[in-house]
CSV table of C-alpha atoms in Angstrom, one decimal:
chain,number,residue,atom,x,y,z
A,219,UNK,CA,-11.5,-8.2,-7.7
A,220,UNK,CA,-11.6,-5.2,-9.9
A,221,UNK,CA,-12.7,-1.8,-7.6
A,222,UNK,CA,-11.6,0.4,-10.8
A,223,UNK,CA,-14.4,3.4,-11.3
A,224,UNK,CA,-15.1,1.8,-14.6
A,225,UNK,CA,-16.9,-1.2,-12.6
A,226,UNK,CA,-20.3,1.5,-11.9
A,227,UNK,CA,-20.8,1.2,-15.5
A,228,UNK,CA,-22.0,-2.7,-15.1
A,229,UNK,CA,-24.9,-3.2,-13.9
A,230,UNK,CA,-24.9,-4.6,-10.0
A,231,UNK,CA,-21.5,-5.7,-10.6
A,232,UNK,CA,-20.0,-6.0,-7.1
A,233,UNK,CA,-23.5,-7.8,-5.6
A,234,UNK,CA,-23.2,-10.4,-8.9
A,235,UNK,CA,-19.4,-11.3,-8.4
A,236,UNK,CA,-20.6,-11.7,-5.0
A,237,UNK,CA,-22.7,-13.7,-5.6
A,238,UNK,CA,-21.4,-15.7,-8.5
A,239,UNK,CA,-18.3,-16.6,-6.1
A,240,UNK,CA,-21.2,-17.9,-3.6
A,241,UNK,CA,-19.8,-15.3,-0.7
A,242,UNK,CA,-16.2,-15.5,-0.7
A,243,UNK,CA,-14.2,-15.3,2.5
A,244,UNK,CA,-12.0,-12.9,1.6
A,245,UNK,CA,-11.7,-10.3,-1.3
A,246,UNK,CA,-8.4,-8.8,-2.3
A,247,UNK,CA,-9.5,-5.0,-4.6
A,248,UNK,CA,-7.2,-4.6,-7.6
A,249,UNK,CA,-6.8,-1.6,-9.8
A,250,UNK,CA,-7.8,0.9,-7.3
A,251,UNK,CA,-4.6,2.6,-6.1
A,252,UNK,CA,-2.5,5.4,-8.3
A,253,UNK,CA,-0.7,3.0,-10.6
A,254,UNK,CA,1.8,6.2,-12.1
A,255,UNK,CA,2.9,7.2,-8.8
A,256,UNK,CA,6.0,6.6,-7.2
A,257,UNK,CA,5.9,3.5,-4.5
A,258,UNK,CA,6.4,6.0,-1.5
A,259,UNK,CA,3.9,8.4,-2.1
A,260,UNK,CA,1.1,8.6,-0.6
A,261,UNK,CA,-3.0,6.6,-2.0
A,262,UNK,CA,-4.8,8.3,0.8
A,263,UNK,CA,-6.8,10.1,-2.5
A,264,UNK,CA,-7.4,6.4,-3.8
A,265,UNK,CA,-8.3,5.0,-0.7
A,266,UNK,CA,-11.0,7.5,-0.5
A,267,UNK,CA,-12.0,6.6,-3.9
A,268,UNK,CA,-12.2,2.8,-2.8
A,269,UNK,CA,-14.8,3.4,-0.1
A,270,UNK,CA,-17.7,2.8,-2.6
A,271,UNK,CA,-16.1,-0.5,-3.6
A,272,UNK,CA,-15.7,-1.3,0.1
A,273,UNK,CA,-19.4,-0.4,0.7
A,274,UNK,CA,-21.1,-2.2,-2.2
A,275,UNK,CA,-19.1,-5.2,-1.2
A,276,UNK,CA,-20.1,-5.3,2.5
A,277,UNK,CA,-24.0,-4.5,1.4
A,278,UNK,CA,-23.9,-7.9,-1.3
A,279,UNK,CA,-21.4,-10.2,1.5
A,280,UNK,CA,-21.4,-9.2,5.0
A,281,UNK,CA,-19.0,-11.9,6.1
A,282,UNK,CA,-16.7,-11.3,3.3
A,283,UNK,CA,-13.5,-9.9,4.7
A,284,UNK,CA,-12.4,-7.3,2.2
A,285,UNK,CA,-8.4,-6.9,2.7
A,286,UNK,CA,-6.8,-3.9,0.9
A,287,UNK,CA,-3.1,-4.9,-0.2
A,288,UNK,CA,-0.3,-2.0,1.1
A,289,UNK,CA,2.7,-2.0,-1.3
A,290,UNK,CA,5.4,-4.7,-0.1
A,291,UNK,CA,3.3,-5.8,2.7
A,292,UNK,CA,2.6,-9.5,2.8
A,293,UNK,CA,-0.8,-10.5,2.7
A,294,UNK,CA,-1.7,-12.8,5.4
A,295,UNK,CA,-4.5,-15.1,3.6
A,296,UNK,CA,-4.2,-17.5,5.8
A,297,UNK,CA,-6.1,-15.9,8.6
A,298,UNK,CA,-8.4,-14.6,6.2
A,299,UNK,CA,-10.3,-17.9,5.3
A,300,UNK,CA,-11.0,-18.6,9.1
């Protein structure tokens, strides 16, 4: 699901998706980290950027399980959907 900045400029966007995807189990943020930095360093700035994201989806889906990737870490979907 897109967390980009650019999503503030559509109306109600994260409460919608929500919605529209009838309150998923499990939402995986894209486009929110430093994309022109180098793998090691550090997306603590980003991370702070995401907390919005994180917020608006937890006011539209409380049970949603957000899960924010970390570079070369496996995602473990399968507990996610329990």
């Amino acid at each position: 699901m897109g967390a980009a900045a650019s999503r503030s400029e559509i109306y109600d966007y994260s409460g919608r998706l929500m919605r529209d995807l009838h309150f998923p189990a499990a939402v995986l943020p894209t486009h929110w980290d430093n994309f022109t930095a180098p793998f090691g360093a550090s997306q603590q700035p980003s991370l702070g950027a995401l907390q919005p994201f994180l917020e608006e989806i937890k006011a539209a889906s409380p049970m949603t399980k957000v899960i924010v990737p970390k570079y070369f870490e496996a995602i473990p979907l399968g507990t996610a959907a329990q």
